[in-house]
Short mmCIF file of C-alpha atoms in Angstrom, two decimals:
data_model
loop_
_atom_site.label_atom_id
_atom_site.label_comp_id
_atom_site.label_asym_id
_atom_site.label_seq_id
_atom_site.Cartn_x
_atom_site.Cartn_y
_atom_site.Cartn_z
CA UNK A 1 2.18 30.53 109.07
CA UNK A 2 -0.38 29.26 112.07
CA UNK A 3 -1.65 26.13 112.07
CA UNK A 4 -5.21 27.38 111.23
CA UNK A 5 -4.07 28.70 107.87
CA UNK A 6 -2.08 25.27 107.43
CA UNK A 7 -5.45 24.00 108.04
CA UNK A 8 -7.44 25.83 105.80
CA UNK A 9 -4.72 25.73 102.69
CA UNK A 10 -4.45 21.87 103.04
CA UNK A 11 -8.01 21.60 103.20
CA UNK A 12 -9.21 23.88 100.10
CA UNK A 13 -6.47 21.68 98.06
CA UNK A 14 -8.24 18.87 99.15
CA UNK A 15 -5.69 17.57 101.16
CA UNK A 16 -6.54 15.41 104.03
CA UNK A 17 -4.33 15.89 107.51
CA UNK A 18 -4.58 11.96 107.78
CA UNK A 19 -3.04 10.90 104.82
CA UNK A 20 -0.57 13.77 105.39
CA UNK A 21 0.26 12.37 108.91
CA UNK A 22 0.51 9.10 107.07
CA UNK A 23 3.32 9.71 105.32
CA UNK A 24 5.43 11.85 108.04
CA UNK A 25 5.09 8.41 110.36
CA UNK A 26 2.77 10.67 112.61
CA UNK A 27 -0.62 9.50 114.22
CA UNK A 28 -3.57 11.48 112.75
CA UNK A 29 -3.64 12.92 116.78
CA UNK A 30 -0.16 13.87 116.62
CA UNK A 31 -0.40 15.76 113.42
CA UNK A 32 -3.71 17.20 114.55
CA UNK A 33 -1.63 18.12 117.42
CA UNK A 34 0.86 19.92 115.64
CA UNK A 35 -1.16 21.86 113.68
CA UNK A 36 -2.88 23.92 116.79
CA UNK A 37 0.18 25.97 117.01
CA UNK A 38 -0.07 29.01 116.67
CA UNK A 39 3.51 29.37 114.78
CA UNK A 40 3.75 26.04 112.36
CA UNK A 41 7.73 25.01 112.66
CA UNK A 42 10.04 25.75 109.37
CA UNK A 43 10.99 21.86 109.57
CA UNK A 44 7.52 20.45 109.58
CA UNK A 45 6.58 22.29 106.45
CA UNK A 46 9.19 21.21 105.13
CA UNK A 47 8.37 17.66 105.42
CA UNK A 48 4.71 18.69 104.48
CA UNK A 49 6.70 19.97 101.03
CA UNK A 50 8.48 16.47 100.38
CA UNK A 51 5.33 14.18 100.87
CA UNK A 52 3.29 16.91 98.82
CA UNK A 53 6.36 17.05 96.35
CA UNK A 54 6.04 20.76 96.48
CA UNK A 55 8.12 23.80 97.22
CA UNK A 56 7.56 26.33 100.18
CA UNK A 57 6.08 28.60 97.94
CA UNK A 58 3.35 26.49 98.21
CA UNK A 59 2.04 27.51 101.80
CA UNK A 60 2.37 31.38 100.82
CA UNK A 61 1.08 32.40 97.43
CA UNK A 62 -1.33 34.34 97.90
CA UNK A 63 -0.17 35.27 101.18
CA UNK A 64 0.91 38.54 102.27
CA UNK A 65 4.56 36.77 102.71
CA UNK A 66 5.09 36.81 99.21
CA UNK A 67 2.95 39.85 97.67
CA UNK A 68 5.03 42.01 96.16
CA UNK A 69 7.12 38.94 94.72
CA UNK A 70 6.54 37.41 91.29
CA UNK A 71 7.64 34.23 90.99
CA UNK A 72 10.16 32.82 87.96
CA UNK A 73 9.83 29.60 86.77
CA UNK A 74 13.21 28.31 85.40
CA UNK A 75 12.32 27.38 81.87
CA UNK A 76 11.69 31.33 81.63
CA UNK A 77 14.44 32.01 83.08
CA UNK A 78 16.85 30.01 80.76
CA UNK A 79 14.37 31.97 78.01
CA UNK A 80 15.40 34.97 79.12
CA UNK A 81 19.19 34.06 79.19
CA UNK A 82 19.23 32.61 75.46
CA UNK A 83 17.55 35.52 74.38
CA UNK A 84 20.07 38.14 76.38
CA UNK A 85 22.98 35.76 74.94
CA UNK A 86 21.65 36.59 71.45
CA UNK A 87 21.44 40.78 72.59
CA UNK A 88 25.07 39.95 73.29
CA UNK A 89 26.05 38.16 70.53
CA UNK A 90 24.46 41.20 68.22
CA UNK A 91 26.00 44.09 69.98
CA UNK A 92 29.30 42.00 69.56
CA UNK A 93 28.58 41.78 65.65
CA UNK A 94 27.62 45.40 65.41
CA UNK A 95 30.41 46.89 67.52
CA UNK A 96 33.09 45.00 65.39
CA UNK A 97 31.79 46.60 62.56
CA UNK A 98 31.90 49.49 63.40
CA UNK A 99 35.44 49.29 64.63
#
């Protein structure tokens, strides 16, 4: 991700880079400073994701770094695994029957 489209995210969520820098212990500047790179460091998004409270997702949906991807959210995930756990449980049932 470049800093111009760390930029532009953070800004159409409304996000301001100052009270951003705030939080990381940075100077407005020195934030400002890191985000006119033209690759934006792994680590510093990172941070970004802690003081946002956010995962790394975050920075890409929509992005062409995760099309093609759907994301899961866990509570449908432990859905799905009741419900195969019951599929289970069935086919058990049946197939000692029919034994």
């Amino acid at each position: 991700m470049s800093g111009k489209e760390l930029r532009e995210l953070l800004s159409s969520k409304g996000i301001l880079q100052k009270d951003i820098a705030r939080q990381l212990n940075m100077t407005p500047g020195g934030f400002s400073q890191q985000l006119r790179a033209k690759d934006i460091k792994t680590g510093l998004l990172e941070s970004i994701c802690k003081v946002l409270n956010v995962k790394m997702d975050f920075f890409y949906g929509g992005t062409e770094y995760l099309e093609g991807y759907e994301l899961i959210k866990q509570s449908d995930l432990k859905e799905f695994r009741s419900t195969l756990g019951k599929i289970h449980t069935c086919c058990n049932e049946i197939s000692e029957k029919l034994s």
